Short mmCIF file of C-alpha atoms in Angstrom, two decimals:
data_model
loop_
_atom_site.label_atom_id
_atom_site.label_comp_id
_atom_site.label_asym_id
_atom_site.label_seq_id
_atom_site.Cartn_x
_atom_site.Cartn_y
_atom_site.Cartn_z
CA MET A 1 13.56 63.80 35.23
CA ARG A 2 14.10 61.71 32.11
CA GLY A 3 17.11 60.89 30.00
CA SER A 4 18.85 58.06 28.19
CA PHE A 5 21.38 55.77 29.70
CA ARG A 6 24.04 54.32 27.39
CA ILE A 7 25.71 50.99 27.90
CA ALA A 8 28.15 49.25 25.53
CA GLY A 9 29.45 45.65 25.21
CA MET A 10 31.37 42.99 23.35
CA PHE A 11 27.96 41.70 22.27
CA SER A 12 25.75 44.40 23.70
CA VAL A 13 25.36 48.14 24.28
CA LEU A 14 22.46 49.15 26.50
CA PHE A 15 20.82 52.51 26.31
CA VAL A 16 18.49 53.09 29.26
CA LEU A 17 15.75 55.60 30.06
CA MET A 18 15.69 56.95 33.62
CA ALA A 19 12.95 58.38 35.77
CA VAL A 20 13.37 59.49 39.39
CA ALA A 21 10.98 58.84 42.27
CA LEU A 22 11.87 60.10 45.76
CA GLN A 23 10.80 57.31 48.04
CA PRO A 24 12.30 55.31 50.92
CA LEU A 25 14.59 52.45 49.93
CA HIS A 26 12.50 49.45 48.83
CA ALA A 27 13.00 46.94 46.08
CA GLN A 28 11.95 48.31 42.75
CA ASP A 29 11.53 51.90 44.11
CA GLY A 30 13.54 54.98 43.18
CA VAL A 31 15.23 55.45 39.85
CA THR A 32 13.62 53.35 37.05
CA LEU A 33 15.82 51.94 34.34
CA THR A 34 14.39 50.85 31.02
CA LEU A 35 16.43 49.31 28.14
CA ASP A 36 16.66 51.97 25.40
CA ALA A 37 18.87 50.19 22.86
CA GLU A 38 21.40 47.38 22.56
CA PHE A 39 24.16 47.12 19.98
CA ASP A 40 26.34 44.15 19.08
CA ILE A 41 29.90 45.55 18.79
CA GLY A 42 31.46 42.09 18.54
CA ALA A 43 30.46 41.11 15.03
CA ASN A 44 32.76 43.59 13.30
CA THR A 45 35.67 43.40 15.63
CA ALA A 46 36.80 39.76 15.20
CA TYR A 47 37.55 38.45 18.66
CA GLY A 48 38.60 41.70 20.40
CA CYS A 49 37.05 41.71 23.86
CA PRO A 50 36.25 45.24 25.15
CA HIS A 51 38.42 46.32 28.08
CA ASN A 52 37.81 50.07 28.84
CA ALA A 53 35.75 52.86 27.27
CA VAL A 54 35.82 56.70 27.11
CA PHE A 55 33.82 59.32 25.30
CA ASP A 56 35.26 61.94 22.99
CA ALA A 57 34.81 65.63 23.90
CA ALA A 58 31.42 65.84 22.19
CA ALA A 59 30.22 62.52 23.72
CA ASP A 60 29.11 61.33 20.30
CA LEU A 61 31.86 58.74 19.85
CA VAL A 62 32.69 56.00 22.29
CA TRP A 63 36.30 54.79 22.07
CA VAL A 64 36.73 51.20 23.25
CA LEU A 65 40.03 49.58 24.09
CA MET A 66 40.01 45.90 23.01
CA ASP A 67 42.41 43.40 24.54
CA ASN A 68 42.09 40.42 22.14
CA CYS A 69 40.37 38.37 24.86
CA PHE A 70 43.23 38.37 27.34
CA VAL A 71 45.94 37.69 24.75
CA HIS A 72 47.19 41.25 25.36
CA ASN A 73 47.37 42.37 21.73
CA PHE A 74 45.49 45.62 21.96
CA THR A 75 43.34 47.57 19.50
CA LEU A 76 41.21 50.73 19.71
CA ARG A 77 37.80 51.11 18.15
CA ALA A 78 35.60 54.19 17.84
CA PHE A 79 31.78 53.60 17.81
CA HIS A 80 28.97 56.09 17.13
CA ALA A 81 27.10 56.43 20.44
CA ALA A 82 23.78 56.94 18.58
CA ASP A 83 23.65 53.61 16.80
CA GLY A 84 26.70 51.54 17.80
CA THR A 85 28.23 51.56 14.32
CA LEU A 86 31.98 51.75 13.80
CA ALA A 87 33.15 55.27 13.07
CA ASN A 88 36.10 53.90 11.05
CA PRO A 89 35.48 50.26 10.08
CA GLU A 90 38.82 49.92 8.37
CA GLN A 91 40.95 51.05 11.28
CA ASP A 92 41.59 49.37 14.61
CA TYR A 93 44.91 51.21 15.33
CA GLY A 94 46.53 47.94 16.18
CA ASP A 95 49.86 49.15 14.84
CA LEU A 96 49.92 51.92 17.40
CA PHE A 97 49.59 49.37 20.20
CA GLU A 98 52.45 47.11 19.11
CA PRO A 99 54.68 48.50 21.93
CA LEU A 100 52.10 47.10 24.31
CA ASP A 101 51.96 43.60 22.91
CA ASP A 102 52.01 41.16 25.83
CA GLN A 103 51.98 44.03 28.38
CA PHE A 104 49.36 44.06 31.11
CA ILE A 105 46.60 46.79 31.35
CA THR A 106 44.67 46.74 34.57
CA THR A 107 41.03 47.64 34.15
CA TRP A 108 40.35 48.94 37.65
CA VAL A 109 43.09 51.63 37.65
CA ASN A 110 41.22 53.63 34.93
CA PRO A 111 44.05 53.08 32.43
CA LEU A 112 42.60 54.98 29.40
CA ALA A 113 42.30 58.79 29.45
CA ARG A 114 41.12 60.93 26.52
CA LEU A 115 43.21 64.13 26.35
CA ALA A 116 42.15 67.55 25.12
CA ASP A 117 44.12 67.21 21.83
CA GLY A 118 42.30 63.96 20.96
CA SER A 119 45.17 61.66 21.96
CA PHE A 120 45.03 59.04 24.71
CA ASP A 121 47.13 58.54 27.82
CA LEU A 122 47.39 54.76 28.50
CA ILE A 123 48.68 53.39 31.77
CA TYR A 124 50.00 49.81 31.84
CA ALA A 125 52.09 47.43 33.94
CA ASP A 126 55.44 46.21 32.58
CA SER A 127 54.81 42.49 32.45
CA VAL A 128 57.32 41.88 29.67
CA SER A 129 60.20 42.68 32.05
CA GLN A 130 58.18 41.00 34.84
CA THR A 131 58.73 44.00 37.10
CA TYR A 132 55.03 45.01 36.73
CA ASP A 133 56.08 48.60 37.37
CA THR A 134 53.75 51.38 36.13
CA LEU A 135 54.44 52.96 32.74
CA ASN A 136 52.40 54.96 30.26
CA LEU A 137 52.33 55.98 26.58
CA ARG A 138 50.66 58.80 24.66
CA ILE A 139 48.80 57.38 21.64
CA SER A 140 47.41 59.64 18.87
CA PRO A 141 45.01 57.92 16.37
CA GLU A 142 44.86 61.14 14.34
CA SER A 143 48.61 61.54 13.79
CA GLY A 144 49.61 57.88 14.18
CA ALA A 145 52.18 58.81 16.79
CA VAL A 146 53.14 56.69 19.80
CA VAL A 147 55.42 58.57 22.21
CA ALA A 148 56.42 58.65 25.86
CA SER A 149 53.62 60.36 27.75
CA GLU A 150 54.11 63.66 29.46
CA MET A 151 51.42 62.71 31.95
CA PRO A 152 53.11 61.61 35.21
CA VAL A 153 52.39 58.17 36.67
CA LEU A 154 53.38 56.63 39.99
CA ASP A 155 56.06 53.99 39.42
CA VAL A 156 57.82 52.24 42.31
CA GLU A 157 60.60 54.86 42.52
CA THR A 158 58.20 57.73 42.62
CA LEU A 159 55.92 56.04 45.20
CA GLN A 160 58.92 55.40 47.45
CA SER A 161 59.98 59.08 47.16
CA ILE A 162 56.45 60.18 48.12
CA LEU A 163 56.05 57.67 50.92
CA PRO A 164 59.46 56.50 52.20
CA GLY A 165 59.34 52.74 52.92
CA TYR A 166 56.39 52.15 50.60
CA ASP A 167 56.22 48.42 49.98
CA TYR A 168 53.09 47.66 47.96
CA TYR A 169 52.38 46.90 44.32
CA PRO A 170 52.11 50.00 42.09
CA GLU A 171 49.08 48.48 40.33
CA THR A 172 47.04 49.07 43.53
CA THR A 173 47.23 52.83 42.77
CA ILE A 174 43.91 54.10 41.30
CA TYR A 175 43.85 57.08 38.85
CA SER A 176 41.11 59.59 38.16
CA ARG A 177 39.50 59.38 34.74
CA ASP A 178 41.56 62.31 33.51
CA HIS A 179 44.83 60.97 35.03
CA ARG A 180 45.33 64.11 37.12
CA LEU A 181 44.88 62.54 40.54
CA ALA A 182 45.80 59.24 42.12
CA ALA A 183 44.81 57.24 45.23
CA ILE A 184 47.71 55.37 46.73
CA TYR A 185 46.92 52.36 48.91
CA GLU A 186 48.77 51.31 52.00
CA GLU A 187 47.63 48.73 54.61
CA PHE A 188 45.78 51.19 56.89
CA ALA A 189 45.73 54.36 54.79
CA ILE A 190 44.73 55.84 51.45
CA HIS A 191 46.76 58.79 50.15
CA VAL A 192 45.41 61.17 47.53
CA TYR A 193 48.14 62.58 45.30
CA ASP A 194 47.97 65.47 42.85
CA LEU A 195 49.96 64.30 39.76
CA GLN A 196 50.08 67.74 38.18
CA ALA A 197 51.26 69.64 41.24
CA GLU A 198 53.31 66.65 42.44
CA THR A 199 52.02 67.04 46.01
CA LEU A 200 50.26 64.77 48.49
CA ARG A 201 46.86 66.38 49.10
CA PHE A 202 45.67 64.36 52.14
CA THR A 203 45.69 60.92 53.81
CA LEU A 204 42.67 58.94 54.99
CA GLU A 205 43.40 56.64 57.88
CA THR A 206 41.44 53.38 57.74
CA GLU A 207 40.55 51.30 60.83
CA ALA A 208 40.19 48.07 58.83
CA GLU A 209 42.68 47.17 56.12
CA SER A 210 42.43 49.71 53.34
CA PHE A 211 42.33 46.94 50.72
CA GLY A 212 38.71 46.47 51.85
CA SER A 213 37.98 50.08 50.67
CA TYR A 214 37.27 51.06 47.05
CA VAL A 215 37.88 54.63 45.92
CA TYR A 216 36.26 56.57 43.09
CA PHE A 217 37.06 60.05 41.87
CA SER A 218 34.22 62.33 40.74
CA ASP A 219 34.51 63.53 37.09
CA ASP A 220 34.73 67.16 38.15
CA GLY A 221 37.59 66.66 40.58
CA THR A 222 35.75 67.74 43.68
CA ARG A 223 34.77 64.63 45.53
CA LEU A 224 36.30 61.28 46.52
CA TYR A 225 33.93 58.37 47.16
CA VAL A 226 35.02 55.55 49.38
CA ALA A 227 33.00 52.35 49.62
CA GLU A 228 34.22 50.27 52.54
CA LEU A 229 33.23 46.60 52.83
CA LEU A 230 31.01 45.77 55.81
CA ASN A 231 32.50 42.31 56.08
CA VAL A 232 35.96 42.22 54.59
CA ASP A 233 36.50 38.59 55.56
CA ASP A 234 33.60 37.27 53.48
CA VAL A 235 34.41 37.31 49.76
CA GLU A 236 30.76 36.73 48.93
CA ASP A 237 29.49 39.78 50.91
CA TYR A 238 29.57 42.82 48.60
CA ARG A 239 27.82 45.21 50.99
CA SER A 240 29.63 48.48 51.67
CA VAL A 241 29.32 51.75 53.55
CA LEU A 242 29.70 54.84 51.40
CA SER A 243 31.63 57.93 52.51
CA VAL A 244 32.16 61.14 50.53
CA TYR A 245 35.23 63.37 50.99
CA SER A 246 36.27 66.73 49.54
CA LEU A 247 39.06 66.25 47.06
CA THR A 248 40.53 69.59 48.05
CA ASP A 249 41.50 68.72 51.65
CA GLY A 250 39.97 65.34 52.59
CA GLU A 251 37.12 66.83 54.68
CA LEU A 252 34.41 64.25 55.32
CA LEU A 253 31.24 65.52 53.63
CA GLU A 254 28.90 62.63 54.39
CA THR A 255 28.94 58.96 55.41
CA GLY A 256 26.76 56.13 56.51
CA THR A 257 24.90 55.07 53.33
CA VAL A 258 24.85 51.27 53.19
CA LEU A 259 24.88 49.86 49.69
CA PRO A 260 24.55 46.21 48.54
CA THR A 261 27.72 46.49 46.48
CA PHE A 262 31.09 48.23 46.29
CA VAL A 263 31.28 48.22 42.45
CA LEU A 264 30.08 51.73 41.60
CA TRP A 265 30.26 54.54 38.93
CA PHE A 266 29.20 58.02 40.07
CA SER A 267 27.34 60.49 37.84
CA PRO A 268 29.04 63.83 36.98
CA ASP A 269 26.45 65.78 39.08
CA GLY A 270 27.08 63.58 42.10
CA ARG A 271 23.45 62.57 42.50
CA TYR A 272 23.53 58.98 41.18
CA ALA A 273 25.68 55.92 41.43
CA ALA A 274 25.37 53.18 38.83
CA ALA A 275 26.00 49.87 40.55
CA ASN A 276 26.98 46.32 39.54
CA ILE A 277 24.96 44.10 41.87
CA ASN A 278 26.45 40.63 42.52
CA ASP A 279 28.09 40.59 39.06
CA SER A 280 24.69 39.87 37.49
CA GLU A 281 22.51 42.94 37.66
CA LEU A 282 22.72 46.70 36.98
CA GLY A 283 20.99 49.33 39.09
CA VAL A 284 21.15 53.05 39.93
CA PHE A 285 21.13 54.59 43.39
CA ASP A 286 19.62 58.04 43.93
CA LEU A 287 22.10 59.24 46.56
CA GLU A 288 19.95 62.20 47.59
CA SER A 289 16.88 60.14 48.45
CA GLY A 290 18.72 56.89 49.37
CA THR A 291 16.70 54.80 46.95
CA LEU A 292 17.59 51.99 44.62
CA GLY A 293 15.42 51.38 41.63
CA ASN A 294 14.74 48.28 39.57
CA LEU A 295 17.56 46.07 38.43
CA LEU A 296 18.47 45.06 34.86
CA PRO A 297 20.19 41.75 34.07
CA LEU A 298 23.75 42.04 32.80
CA SER A 299 23.61 38.70 31.01
CA GLU A 300 21.62 37.23 28.13
CA PRO A 301 19.87 33.86 27.98
CA PRO A 302 22.14 31.05 26.71
CA ARG A 303 21.79 30.70 22.92
CA ARG A 304 22.97 28.36 20.22
CA VAL A 305 26.00 29.54 18.26
CA LEU A 306 25.25 29.57 14.51
CA THR A 307 28.34 31.44 13.28
CA CYS A 308 31.86 31.94 14.59
CA VAL A 309 32.51 35.66 15.09
CA ASN A 310 36.24 35.36 14.51
CA ARG A 311 36.09 33.10 11.42
CA ALA A 312 32.58 33.64 10.03
CA ASN A 313 32.12 29.95 9.41
CA ASP A 314 28.80 28.11 9.70
CA MET A 315 28.15 26.40 13.06
CA SER A 316 24.55 25.39 12.51
CA ASP A 317 25.41 21.68 12.49
CA VAL A 318 27.23 21.86 15.84
CA ASP A 319 25.49 21.70 19.20
CA PHE A 320 27.21 24.51 21.08
CA MET A 321 25.57 27.00 23.39
CA THR A 322 26.92 30.26 24.82
CA SER A 323 26.69 30.81 28.60
CA GLY A 324 25.00 34.15 28.04
CA THR A 325 27.30 35.70 30.66
CA LEU A 326 28.25 39.28 29.79
CA PRO A 327 30.26 40.77 32.68
CA LEU A 328 30.38 44.58 32.83
CA THR A 329 33.95 45.76 32.10
CA ASP A 330 33.41 49.56 32.11
CA LEU A 331 30.76 52.27 32.46
CA VAL A 332 30.89 55.89 31.28
CA TRP A 333 28.28 58.49 32.29
CA LEU A 334 26.96 61.08 29.84
CA PRO A 335 28.23 64.61 30.70
CA ASP A 336 24.78 65.82 31.78
CA SER A 337 24.20 62.81 34.09
CA SER A 338 21.09 61.80 32.10
CA GLY A 339 22.42 58.35 31.30
CA PHE A 340 25.42 56.14 30.75
CA PHE A 341 27.10 53.80 28.37
CA THR A 342 28.45 50.37 29.49
CA VAL A 343 30.80 47.86 27.95
CA ASN A 344 29.82 44.23 28.55
CA SER A 345 32.02 41.39 27.38
CA SER A 346 31.64 37.67 26.84
CA SER A 347 35.39 37.56 27.63
CA GLY A 348 36.00 35.56 24.48
CA GLN A 349 33.96 32.48 25.37
CA GLY A 350 34.44 29.97 22.53
CA ALA A 351 34.09 26.41 21.42
CA GLY A 352 37.26 24.29 21.65
CA GLY A 353 38.78 22.19 18.96
CA ALA A 354 41.49 22.45 16.31
CA ALA A 355 40.29 25.99 15.38
CA VAL A 356 38.79 28.10 18.18
CA CYS A 357 35.34 29.58 17.49
CA TYR A 358 34.49 32.81 19.36
#
């Protein structure tokens, strides 16, 4: 089986070729990843660090939410998946995001959903009022409209009506990619809630604190993946045990697979899991055979900065090196599970001084 994996970044987009070998779990066995292509999406976007990414319906455009390198002034860029070029170089839709200036968007909750009409549902935390309650907006690049979203979200009041006595931060609630389902965390339980039907589907009781468990919704809405840390007290131990549940009723479908990480993205067909290993490498598990293939580095070698991306001025006479670190901020699988696209960001690393150089 062969196909191309697609990976995007602030300074890199990786497209990877995949081959499958059904063998016992050994280093460098299993799925083989090969770098297919890499695109610099930072040069034409000033200093907008990529935050989250989604495909359009045809999977030929990748929409990337930029967060201005943690300044919280957001923009949205559309890139051609085939070559990494900007679909609309003159438009970053920054004016549509003005209501979100200085608001907080949490990457891990899956904040950005592409809707059927081409608009976006965007979930954020109200940091301006300092309540950090959950809110959302519907943003339409085509019409230029920014309106209150009709998609329901779980704010504090709603959470307390679903679970009387609920006393946890709303930003711990995780949403499915299409914003139709949510996983609500409590200390020793995870509740799966249907946002469209406004019903609690099921509850998973956890022996250890549930905050050592990481949930992922399948793209087709049939499975819930839960990666539970093996050693929740050791912040340097990323190993986890994977369990798979039916999203219909919470029935346990399988469990016991031990993985070296809890940071995962599952393919639409349920066979593969892309994995961030120790924040430094990217791999793919074949969940049917239990194999992990070769690992690709997520970072680049340190290099000398010759030009400032944000100001385009010459830096050739200054001795400044980048760290080369490019953490993975999001990953989106192709619809046919043949590959994926990742967003990697330098997080705005820059040289200090009177005028910052990114």
